[in-house]
PDB file of C-alpha atoms (C1' of nucleotides) in Angstrom:
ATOM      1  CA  UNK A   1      23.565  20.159  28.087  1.00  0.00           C
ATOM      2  CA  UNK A   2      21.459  20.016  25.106  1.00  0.00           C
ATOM      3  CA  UNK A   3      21.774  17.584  22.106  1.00  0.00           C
ATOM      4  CA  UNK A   4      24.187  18.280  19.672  1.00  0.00           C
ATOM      5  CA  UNK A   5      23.384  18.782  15.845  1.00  0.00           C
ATOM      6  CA  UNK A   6      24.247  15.084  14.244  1.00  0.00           C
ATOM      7  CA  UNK A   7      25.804  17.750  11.463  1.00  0.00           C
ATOM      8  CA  UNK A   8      26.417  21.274  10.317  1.00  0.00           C
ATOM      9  CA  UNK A   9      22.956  22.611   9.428  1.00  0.00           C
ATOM     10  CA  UNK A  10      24.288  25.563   7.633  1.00  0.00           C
ATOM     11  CA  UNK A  11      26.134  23.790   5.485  1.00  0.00           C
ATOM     12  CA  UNK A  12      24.136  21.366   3.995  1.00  0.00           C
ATOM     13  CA  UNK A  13      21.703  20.964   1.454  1.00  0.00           C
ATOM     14  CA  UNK A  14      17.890  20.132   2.134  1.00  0.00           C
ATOM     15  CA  UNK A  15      14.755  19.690   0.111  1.00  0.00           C
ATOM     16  CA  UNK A  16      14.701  17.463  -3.226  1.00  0.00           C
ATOM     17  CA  UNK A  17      17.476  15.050  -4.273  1.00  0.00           C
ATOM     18  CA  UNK A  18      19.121  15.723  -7.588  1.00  0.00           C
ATOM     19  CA  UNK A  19      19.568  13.330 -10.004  1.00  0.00           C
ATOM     20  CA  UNK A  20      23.427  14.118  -9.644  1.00  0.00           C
ATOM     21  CA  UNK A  21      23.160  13.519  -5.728  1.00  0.00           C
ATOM     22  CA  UNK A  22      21.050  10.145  -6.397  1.00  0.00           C
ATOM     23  CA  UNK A  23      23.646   8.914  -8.594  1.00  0.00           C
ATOM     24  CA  UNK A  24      26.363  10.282  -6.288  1.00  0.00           C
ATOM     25  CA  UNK A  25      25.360   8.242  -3.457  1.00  0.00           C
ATOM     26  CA  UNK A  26      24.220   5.117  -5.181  1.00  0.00           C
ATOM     27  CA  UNK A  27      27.558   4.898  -6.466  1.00  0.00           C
ATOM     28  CA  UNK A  28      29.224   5.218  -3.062  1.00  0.00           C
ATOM     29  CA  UNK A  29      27.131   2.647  -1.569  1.00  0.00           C
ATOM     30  CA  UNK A  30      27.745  -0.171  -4.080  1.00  0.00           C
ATOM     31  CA  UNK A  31      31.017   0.809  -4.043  1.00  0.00           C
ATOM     32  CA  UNK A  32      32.129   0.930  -0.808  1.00  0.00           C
ATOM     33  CA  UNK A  33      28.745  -0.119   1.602  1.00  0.00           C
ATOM     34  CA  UNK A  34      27.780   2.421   4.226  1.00  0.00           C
ATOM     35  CA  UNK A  35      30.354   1.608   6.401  1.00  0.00           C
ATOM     36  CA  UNK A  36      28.426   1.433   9.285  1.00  0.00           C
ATOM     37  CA  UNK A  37      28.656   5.230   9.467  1.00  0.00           C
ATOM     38  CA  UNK A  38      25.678   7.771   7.825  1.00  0.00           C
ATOM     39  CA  UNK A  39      27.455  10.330   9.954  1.00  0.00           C
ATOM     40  CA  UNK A  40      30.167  10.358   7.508  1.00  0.00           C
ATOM     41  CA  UNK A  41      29.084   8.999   4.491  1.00  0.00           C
ATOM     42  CA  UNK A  42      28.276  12.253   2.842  1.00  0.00           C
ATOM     43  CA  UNK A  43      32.027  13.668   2.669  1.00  0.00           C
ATOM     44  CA  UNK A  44      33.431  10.788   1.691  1.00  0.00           C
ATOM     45  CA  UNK A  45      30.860  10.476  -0.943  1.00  0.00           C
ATOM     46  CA  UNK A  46      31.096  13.980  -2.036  1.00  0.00           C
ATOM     47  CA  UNK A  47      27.674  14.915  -1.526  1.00  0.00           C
ATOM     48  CA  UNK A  48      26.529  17.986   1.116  1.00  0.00           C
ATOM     49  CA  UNK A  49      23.617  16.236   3.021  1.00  0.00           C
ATOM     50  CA  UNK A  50      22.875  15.324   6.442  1.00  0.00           C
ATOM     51  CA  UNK A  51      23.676  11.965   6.845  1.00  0.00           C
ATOM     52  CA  UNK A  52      20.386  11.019   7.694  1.00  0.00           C
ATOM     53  CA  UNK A  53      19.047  12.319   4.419  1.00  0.00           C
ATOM     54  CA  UNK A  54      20.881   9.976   2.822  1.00  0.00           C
ATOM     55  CA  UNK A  55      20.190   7.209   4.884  1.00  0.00           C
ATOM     56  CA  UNK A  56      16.186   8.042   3.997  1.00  0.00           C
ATOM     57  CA  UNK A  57      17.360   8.573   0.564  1.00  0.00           C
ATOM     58  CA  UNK A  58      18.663   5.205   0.474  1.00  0.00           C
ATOM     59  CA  UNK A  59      16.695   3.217   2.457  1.00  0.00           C
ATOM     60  CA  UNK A  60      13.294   4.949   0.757  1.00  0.00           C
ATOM     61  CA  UNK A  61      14.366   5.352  -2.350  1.00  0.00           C
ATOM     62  CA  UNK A  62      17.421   4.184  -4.366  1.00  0.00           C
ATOM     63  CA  UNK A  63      18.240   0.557  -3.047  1.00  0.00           C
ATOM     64  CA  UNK A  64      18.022  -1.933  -5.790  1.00  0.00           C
ATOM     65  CA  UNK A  65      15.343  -4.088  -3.912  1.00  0.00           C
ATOM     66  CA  UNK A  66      12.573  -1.197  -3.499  1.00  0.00           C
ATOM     67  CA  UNK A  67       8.953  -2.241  -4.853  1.00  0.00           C
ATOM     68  CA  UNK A  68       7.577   1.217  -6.709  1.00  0.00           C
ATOM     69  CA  UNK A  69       3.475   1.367  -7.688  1.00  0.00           C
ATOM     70  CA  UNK A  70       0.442   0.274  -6.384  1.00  0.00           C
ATOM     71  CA  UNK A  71      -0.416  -2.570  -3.088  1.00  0.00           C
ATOM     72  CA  UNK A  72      -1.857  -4.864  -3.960  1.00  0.00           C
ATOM     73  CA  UNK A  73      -5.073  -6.730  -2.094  1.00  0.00           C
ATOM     74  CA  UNK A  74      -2.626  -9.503  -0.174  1.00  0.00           C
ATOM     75  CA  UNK A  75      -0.136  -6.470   0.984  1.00  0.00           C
ATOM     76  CA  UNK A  76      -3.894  -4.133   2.423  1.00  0.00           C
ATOM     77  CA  UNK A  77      -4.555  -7.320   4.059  1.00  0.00           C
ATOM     78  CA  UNK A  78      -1.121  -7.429   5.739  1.00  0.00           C
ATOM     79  CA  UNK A  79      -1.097  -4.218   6.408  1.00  0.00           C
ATOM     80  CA  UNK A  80      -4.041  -4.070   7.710  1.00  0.00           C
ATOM     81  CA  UNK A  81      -3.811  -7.279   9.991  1.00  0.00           C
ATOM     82  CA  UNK A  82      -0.917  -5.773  11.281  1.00  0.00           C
ATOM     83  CA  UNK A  83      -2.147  -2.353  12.371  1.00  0.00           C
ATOM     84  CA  UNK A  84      -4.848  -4.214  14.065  1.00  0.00           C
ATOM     85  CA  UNK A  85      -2.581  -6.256  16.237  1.00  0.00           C
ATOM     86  CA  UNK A  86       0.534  -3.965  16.735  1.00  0.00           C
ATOM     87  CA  UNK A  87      -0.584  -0.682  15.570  1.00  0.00           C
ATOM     88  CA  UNK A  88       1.499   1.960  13.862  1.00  0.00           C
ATOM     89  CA  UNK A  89       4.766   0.423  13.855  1.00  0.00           C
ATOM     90  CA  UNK A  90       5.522   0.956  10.248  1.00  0.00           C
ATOM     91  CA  UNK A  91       8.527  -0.708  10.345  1.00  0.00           C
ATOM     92  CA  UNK A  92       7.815  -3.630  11.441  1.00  0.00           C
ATOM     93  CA  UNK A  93       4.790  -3.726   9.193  1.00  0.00           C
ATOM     94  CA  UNK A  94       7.539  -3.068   6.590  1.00  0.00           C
ATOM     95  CA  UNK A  95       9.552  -5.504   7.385  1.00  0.00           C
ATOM     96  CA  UNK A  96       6.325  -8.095   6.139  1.00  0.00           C
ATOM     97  CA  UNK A  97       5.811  -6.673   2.726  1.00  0.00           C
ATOM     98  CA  UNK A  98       9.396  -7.010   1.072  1.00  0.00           C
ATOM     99  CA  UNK A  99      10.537  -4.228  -1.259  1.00  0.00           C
ATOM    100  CA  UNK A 100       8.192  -1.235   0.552  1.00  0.00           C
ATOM    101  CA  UNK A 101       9.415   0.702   2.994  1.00  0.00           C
ATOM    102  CA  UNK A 102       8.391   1.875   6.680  1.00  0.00           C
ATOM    103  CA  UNK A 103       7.670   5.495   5.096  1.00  0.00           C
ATOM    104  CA  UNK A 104       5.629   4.200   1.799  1.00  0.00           C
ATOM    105  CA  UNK A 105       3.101   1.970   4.114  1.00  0.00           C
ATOM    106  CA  UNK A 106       2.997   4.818   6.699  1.00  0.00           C
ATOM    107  CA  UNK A 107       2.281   7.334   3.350  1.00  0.00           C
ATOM    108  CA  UNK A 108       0.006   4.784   2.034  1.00  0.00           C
ATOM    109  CA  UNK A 109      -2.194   4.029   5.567  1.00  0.00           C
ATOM    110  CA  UNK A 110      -2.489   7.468   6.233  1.00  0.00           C
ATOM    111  CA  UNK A 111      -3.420   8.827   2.724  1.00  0.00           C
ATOM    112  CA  UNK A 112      -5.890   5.867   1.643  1.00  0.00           C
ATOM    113  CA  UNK A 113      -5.806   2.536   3.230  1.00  0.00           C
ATOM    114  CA  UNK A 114      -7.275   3.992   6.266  1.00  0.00           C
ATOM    115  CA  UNK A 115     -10.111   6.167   4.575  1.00  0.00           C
ATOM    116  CA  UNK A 116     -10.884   3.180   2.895  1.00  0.00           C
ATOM    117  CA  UNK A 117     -11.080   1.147   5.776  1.00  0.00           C
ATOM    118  CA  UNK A 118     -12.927   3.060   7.857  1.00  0.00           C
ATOM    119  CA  UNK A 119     -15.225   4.503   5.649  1.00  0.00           C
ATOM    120  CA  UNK A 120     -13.885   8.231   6.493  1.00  0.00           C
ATOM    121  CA  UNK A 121     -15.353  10.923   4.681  1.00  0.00           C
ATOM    122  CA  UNK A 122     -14.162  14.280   5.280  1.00  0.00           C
ATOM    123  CA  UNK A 123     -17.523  14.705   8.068  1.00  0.00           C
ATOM    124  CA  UNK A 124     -16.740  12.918  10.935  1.00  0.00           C
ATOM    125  CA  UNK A 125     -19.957  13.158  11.873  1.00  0.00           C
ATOM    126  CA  UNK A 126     -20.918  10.659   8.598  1.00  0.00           C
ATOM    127  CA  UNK A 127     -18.453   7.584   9.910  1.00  0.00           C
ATOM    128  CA  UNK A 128     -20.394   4.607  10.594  1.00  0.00           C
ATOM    129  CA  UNK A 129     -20.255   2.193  13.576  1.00  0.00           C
ATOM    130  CA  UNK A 130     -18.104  -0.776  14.066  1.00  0.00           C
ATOM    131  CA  UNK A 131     -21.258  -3.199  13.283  1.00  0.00           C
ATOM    132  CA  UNK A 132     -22.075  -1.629  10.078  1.00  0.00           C
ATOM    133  CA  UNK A 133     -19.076  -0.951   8.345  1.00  0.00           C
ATOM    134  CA  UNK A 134     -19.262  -3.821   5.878  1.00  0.00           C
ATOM    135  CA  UNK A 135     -15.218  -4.258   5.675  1.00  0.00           C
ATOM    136  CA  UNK A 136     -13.980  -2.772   8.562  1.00  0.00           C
ATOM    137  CA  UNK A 137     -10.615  -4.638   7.599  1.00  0.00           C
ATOM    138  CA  UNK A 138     -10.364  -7.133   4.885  1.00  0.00           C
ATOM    139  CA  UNK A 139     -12.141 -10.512   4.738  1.00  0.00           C
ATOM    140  CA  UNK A 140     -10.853 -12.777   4.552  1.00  0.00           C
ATOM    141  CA  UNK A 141      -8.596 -12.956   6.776  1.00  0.00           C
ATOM    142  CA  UNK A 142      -5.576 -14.747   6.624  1.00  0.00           C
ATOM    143  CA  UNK A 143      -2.302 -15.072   9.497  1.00  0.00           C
ATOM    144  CA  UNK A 144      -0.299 -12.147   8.606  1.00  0.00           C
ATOM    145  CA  UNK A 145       2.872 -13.715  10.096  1.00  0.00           C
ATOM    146  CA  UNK A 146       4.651 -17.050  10.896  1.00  0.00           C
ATOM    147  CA  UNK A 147       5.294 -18.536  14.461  1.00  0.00           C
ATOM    148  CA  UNK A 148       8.973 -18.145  14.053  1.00  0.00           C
ATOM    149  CA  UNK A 149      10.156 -15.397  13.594  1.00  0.00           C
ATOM    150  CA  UNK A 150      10.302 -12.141  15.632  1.00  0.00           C
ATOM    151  CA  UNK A 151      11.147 -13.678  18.647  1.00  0.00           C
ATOM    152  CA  UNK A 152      13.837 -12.097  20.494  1.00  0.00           C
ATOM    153  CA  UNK A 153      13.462  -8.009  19.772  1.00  0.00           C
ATOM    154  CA  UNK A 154      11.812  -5.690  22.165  1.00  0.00           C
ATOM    155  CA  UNK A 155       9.384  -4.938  19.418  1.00  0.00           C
ATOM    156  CA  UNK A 156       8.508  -8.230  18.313  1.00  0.00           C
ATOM    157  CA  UNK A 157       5.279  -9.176  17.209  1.00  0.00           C
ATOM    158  CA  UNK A 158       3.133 -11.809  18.845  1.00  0.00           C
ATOM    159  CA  UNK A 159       3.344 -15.780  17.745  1.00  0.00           C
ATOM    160  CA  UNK A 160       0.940 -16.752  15.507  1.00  0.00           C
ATOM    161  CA  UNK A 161      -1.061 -18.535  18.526  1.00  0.00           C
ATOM    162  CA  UNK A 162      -1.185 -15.073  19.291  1.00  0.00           C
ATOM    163  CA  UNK A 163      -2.398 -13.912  17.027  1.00  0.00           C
ATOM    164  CA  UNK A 164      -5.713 -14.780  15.951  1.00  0.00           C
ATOM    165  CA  UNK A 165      -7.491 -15.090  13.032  1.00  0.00           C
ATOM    166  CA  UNK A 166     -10.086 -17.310  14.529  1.00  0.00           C
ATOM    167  CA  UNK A 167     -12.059 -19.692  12.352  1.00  0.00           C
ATOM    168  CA  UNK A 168     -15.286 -20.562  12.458  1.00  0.00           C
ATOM    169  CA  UNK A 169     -15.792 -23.980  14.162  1.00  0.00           C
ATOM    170  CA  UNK A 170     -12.780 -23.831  16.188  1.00  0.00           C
ATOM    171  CA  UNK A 171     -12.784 -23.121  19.729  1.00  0.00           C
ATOM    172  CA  UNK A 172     -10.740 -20.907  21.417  1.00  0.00           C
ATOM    173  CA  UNK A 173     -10.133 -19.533  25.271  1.00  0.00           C
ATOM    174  CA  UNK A 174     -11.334 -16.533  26.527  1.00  0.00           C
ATOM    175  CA  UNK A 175     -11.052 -15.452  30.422  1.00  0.00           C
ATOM    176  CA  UNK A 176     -10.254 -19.212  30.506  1.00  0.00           C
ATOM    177  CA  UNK A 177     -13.582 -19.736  29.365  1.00  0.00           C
ATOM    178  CA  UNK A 178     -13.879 -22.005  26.347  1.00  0.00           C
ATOM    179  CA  UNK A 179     -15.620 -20.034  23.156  1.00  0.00           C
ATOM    180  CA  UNK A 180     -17.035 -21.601  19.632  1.00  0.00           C
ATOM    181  CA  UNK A 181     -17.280 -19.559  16.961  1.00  0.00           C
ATOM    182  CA  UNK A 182     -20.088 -21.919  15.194  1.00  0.00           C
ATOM    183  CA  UNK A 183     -22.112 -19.315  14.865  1.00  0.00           C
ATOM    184  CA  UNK A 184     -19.056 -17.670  12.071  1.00  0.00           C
ATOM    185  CA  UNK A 185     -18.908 -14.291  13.563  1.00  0.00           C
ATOM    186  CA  UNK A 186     -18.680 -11.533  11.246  1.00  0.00           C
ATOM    187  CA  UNK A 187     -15.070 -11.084   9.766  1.00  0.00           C
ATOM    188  CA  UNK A 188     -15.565  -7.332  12.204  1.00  0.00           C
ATOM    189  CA  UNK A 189     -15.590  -9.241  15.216  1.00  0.00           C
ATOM    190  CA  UNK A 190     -13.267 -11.444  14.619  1.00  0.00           C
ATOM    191  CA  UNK A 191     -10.839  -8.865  13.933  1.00  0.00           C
ATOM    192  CA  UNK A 192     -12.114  -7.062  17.102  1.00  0.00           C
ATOM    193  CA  UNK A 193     -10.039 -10.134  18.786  1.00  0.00           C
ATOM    194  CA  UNK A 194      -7.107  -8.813  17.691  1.00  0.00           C
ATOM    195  CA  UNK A 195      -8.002  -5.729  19.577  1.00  0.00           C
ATOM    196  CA  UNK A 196      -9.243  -7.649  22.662  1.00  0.00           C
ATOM    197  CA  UNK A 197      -5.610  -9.065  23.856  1.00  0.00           C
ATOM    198  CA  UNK A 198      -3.593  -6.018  22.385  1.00  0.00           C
ATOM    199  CA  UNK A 199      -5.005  -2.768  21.140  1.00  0.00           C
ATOM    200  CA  UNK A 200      -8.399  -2.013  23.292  1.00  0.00           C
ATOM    201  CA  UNK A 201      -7.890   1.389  25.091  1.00  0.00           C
ATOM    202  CA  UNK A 202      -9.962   3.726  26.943  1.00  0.00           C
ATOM    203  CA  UNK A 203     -10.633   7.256  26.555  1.00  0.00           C
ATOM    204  CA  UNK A 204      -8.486   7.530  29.197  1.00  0.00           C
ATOM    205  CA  UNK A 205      -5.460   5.449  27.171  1.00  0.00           C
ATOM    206  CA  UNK A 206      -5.674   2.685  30.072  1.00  0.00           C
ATOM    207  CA  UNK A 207      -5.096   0.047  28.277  1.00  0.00           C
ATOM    208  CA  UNK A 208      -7.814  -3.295  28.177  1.00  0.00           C
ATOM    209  CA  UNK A 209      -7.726  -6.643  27.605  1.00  0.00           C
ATOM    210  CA  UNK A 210     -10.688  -8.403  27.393  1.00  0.00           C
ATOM    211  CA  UNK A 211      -8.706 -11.775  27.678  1.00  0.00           C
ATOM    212  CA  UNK A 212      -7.214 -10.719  31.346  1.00  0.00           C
ATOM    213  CA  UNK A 213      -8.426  -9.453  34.487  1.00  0.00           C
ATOM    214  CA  UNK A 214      -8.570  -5.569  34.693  1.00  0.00           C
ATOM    215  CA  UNK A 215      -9.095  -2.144  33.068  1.00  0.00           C
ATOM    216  CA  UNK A 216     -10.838   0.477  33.599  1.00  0.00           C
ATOM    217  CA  UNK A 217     -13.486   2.047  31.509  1.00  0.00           C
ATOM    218  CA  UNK A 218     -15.022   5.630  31.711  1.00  0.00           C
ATOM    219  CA  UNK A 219     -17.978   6.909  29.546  1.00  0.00           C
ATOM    220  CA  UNK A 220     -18.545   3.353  27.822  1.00  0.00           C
ATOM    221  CA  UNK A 221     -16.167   4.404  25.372  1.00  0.00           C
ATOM    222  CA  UNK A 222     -13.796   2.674  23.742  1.00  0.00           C
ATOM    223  CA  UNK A 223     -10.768   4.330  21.322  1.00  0.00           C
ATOM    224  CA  UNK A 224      -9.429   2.763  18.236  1.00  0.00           C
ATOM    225  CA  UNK A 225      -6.593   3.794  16.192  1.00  0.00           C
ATOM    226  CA  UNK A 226      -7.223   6.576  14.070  1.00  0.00           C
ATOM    227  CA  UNK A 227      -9.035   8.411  17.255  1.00  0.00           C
ATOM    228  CA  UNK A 228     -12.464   6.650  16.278  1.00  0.00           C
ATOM    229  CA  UNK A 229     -14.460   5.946  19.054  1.00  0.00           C
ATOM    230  CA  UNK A 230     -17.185   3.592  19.760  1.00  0.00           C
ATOM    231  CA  UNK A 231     -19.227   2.291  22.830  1.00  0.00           C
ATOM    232  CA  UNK A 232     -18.341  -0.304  24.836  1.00  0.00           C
ATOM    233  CA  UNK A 233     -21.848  -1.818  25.658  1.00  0.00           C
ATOM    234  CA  UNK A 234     -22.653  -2.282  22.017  1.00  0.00           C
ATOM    235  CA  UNK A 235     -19.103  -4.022  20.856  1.00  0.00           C
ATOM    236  CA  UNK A 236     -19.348  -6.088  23.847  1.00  0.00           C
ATOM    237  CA  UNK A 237     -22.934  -7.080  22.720  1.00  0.00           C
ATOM    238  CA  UNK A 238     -22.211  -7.644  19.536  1.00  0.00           C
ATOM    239  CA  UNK A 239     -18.901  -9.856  20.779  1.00  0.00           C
ATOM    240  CA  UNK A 240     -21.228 -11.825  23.007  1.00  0.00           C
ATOM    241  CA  UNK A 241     -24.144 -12.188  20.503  1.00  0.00           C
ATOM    242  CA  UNK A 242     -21.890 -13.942  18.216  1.00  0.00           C
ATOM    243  CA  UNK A 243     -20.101 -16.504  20.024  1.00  0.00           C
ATOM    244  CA  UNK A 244     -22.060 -19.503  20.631  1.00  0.00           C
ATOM    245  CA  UNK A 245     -20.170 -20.697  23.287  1.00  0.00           C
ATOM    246  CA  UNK A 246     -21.553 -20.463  27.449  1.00  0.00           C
ATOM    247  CA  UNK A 247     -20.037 -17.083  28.127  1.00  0.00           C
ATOM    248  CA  UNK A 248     -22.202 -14.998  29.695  1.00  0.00           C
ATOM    249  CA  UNK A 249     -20.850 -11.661  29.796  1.00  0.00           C
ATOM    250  CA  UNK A 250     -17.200 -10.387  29.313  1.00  0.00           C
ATOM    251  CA  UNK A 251     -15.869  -9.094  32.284  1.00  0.00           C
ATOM    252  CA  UNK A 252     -13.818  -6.407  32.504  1.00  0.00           C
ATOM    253  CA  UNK A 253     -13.899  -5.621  35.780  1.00  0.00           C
TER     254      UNK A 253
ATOM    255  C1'  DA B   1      -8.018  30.152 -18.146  1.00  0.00           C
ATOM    256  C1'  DA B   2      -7.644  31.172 -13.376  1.00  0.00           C
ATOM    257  C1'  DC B   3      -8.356  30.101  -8.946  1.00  0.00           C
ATOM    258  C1'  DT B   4      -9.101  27.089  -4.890  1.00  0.00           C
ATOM    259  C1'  DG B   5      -9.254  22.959  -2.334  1.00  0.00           C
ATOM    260  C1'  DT B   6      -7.580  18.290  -1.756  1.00  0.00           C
ATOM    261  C1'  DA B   7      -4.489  14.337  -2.237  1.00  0.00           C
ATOM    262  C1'  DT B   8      -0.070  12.495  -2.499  1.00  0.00           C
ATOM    263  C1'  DC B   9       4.433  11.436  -1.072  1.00  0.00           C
ATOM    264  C1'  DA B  10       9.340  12.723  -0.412  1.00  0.00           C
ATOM    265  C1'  DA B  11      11.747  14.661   3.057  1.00  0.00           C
ATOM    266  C1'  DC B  12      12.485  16.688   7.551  1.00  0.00           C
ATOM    267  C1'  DC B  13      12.370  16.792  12.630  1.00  0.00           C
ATOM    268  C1'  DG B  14      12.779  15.371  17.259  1.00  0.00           C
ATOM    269  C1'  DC B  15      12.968  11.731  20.270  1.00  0.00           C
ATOM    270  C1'  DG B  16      14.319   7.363  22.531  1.00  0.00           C
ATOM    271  C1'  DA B  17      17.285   3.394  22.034  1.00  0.00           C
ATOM    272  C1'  DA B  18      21.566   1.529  21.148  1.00  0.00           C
ATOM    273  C1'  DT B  19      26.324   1.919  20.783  1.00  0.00           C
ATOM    274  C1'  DT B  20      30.818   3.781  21.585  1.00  0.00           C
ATOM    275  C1'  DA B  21      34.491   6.172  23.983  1.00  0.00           C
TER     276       DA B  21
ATOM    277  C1'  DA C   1      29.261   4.323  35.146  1.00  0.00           C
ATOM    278  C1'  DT C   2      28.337   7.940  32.253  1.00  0.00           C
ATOM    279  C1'  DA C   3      28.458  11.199  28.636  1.00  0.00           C
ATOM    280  C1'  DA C   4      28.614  11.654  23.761  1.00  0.00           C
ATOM    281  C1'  DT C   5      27.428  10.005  19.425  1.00  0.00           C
ATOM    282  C1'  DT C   6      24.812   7.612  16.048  1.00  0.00           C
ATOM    283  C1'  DC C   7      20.881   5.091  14.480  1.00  0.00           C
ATOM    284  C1'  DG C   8      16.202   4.208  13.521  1.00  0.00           C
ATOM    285  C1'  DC C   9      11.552   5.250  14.194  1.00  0.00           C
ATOM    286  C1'  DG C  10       7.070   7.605  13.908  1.00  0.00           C
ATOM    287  C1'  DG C  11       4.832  12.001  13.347  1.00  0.00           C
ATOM    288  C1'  DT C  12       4.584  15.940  10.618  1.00  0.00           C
ATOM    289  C1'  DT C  13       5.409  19.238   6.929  1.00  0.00           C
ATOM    290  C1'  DG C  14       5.676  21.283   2.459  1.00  0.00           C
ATOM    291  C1'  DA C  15       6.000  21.123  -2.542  1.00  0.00           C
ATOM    292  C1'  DT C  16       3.671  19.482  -6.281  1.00  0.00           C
ATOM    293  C1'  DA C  17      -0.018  17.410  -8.956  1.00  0.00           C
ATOM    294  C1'  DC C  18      -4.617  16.939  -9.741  1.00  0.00           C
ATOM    295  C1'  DA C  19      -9.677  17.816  -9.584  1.00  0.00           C
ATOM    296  C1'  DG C  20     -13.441  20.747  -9.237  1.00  0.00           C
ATOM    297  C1'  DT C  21     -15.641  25.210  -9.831  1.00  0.00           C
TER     298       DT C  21
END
DNA sequence: AACTGTATCAACCGCGAATTA
DNA sequence: ATAATTCGCGGTTGATACAGT
């Protein structure tokens, strides 16, 4: 049995809301709520649109509490902190910067946090290296999130011991071996941690972690988000290179 | 001025998860 | 227990604006 239409397609309206329809639903909502029900929000508000439209509508666009305009430098560090340690979950990243929405940050990554970032140009061939992109993400950096909160959901996001930043000085555990960061490794590296516990894949889409015991690697390669690739020997070089501590390699084996 | 390529962002689509009957 | 329904998410598309030639 296939999956029925969540409405009438032939009878309702897509593309651009009207100023009419805006006003049409904003009034219904702060008049009556959504009453739990997008389904059937649309008839009893008058309006002919999928219920889902409106829910987008309203959610994106017409609830009082929506933040319109540029980020600013604090929300491209969030947002950025976050996609390092959870990737492209837009909504929770959304739920971190009050007043924008899932589908503005997603808009906003995609169109020119990301290019920015990464140093994109429109020849691949031209994007530079891990070691030499000066601001690979944001320096510098500061704990996106508190310890608290996000505790319970499926999707929540790691506890703030979780998540690094690491600061120079401190020490920290890696493979249960203890690491100083003395030596202030570059803001790059540091956010490579982030990557190490959560985000490292192969080309393969195994998933690594340099902090546990296995993974499996094929062509030196690692994959970042984005679909940028880089090779393993020369992060893991760089990783070692720059903590002080009496690691000798890290394993991944 | 006309055309073309690129960037932006609102909106749509399909899917999995959650909820309800 | 299970099928149907609804919600919410992330990826993608398409219309429009803008920049460059």
């Amino acid at each position: 049995m296939g999956r029925s239409p969540c409405c009438d397609k032939a009878n309702v309206k897509k593309g651009p809301w009207s100023p009419e329809e805006d006003a049409k639903l904003k009034e219904f909502i702060e008049k009556h709520g959504t009453g739990g029900n997008w389904i059937a929000l649309p008839h009893k508000a008058g309006l002919k649109r999928c219920g889902k439209s409106c829910r987008l509508r309203w959610l994106n666009y017409l609830r009082p509490d929506i933040k319109h305009g540029d980020f600013s430098e604090e929300e491209d560090r969030i947002i950025c902190s976050l996609f390092a340690t959870i990737g492209s979950r837009w909504s929770i990243i959304a739920s971190q910067l009050p007043g924008r929405t899932d589908n503005d940050i997603k808009n906003y990554w995609n169109t020119k946090l990301k290019k920015k970032l990464l140093g994109i140009t429109n020849a691949p061939s031209q994007r530079k290296p891990v070691h030499q992109q000066k601001h690979f993400f944001p320096s510098p950096i500061s704990p996106p999130l508190q310890a608290t909160n996000h505790a319970t959901t499926p999707t929540q996001l790691p506890t703030s011991s979780q998540v690094l930043p690491m600061i120079p000085g401190d020490n920290y555990m890696l493979n249960n071996t203890s690491l100083s960061t003395t030596s202030a490794p570059s803001c790059s590296l540091l956010q490579l941690s982030y990557y190490e516990q959560y985000q490292l894949k192969d080309t393969t889409e195994n998933t690594m972690s340099f902090g546990s015991s296995s993974s499996a690697i094929e062509e030196n390669k690692l994959m970042f988000p984005g679909g940028v690739e880089y090779n393993y020997e020369e992060i893991k070089q760089l990783l070692i290179s720059n903590y002080s501590g009496s690691i000798n390699d890290i394993s991944l084996s």
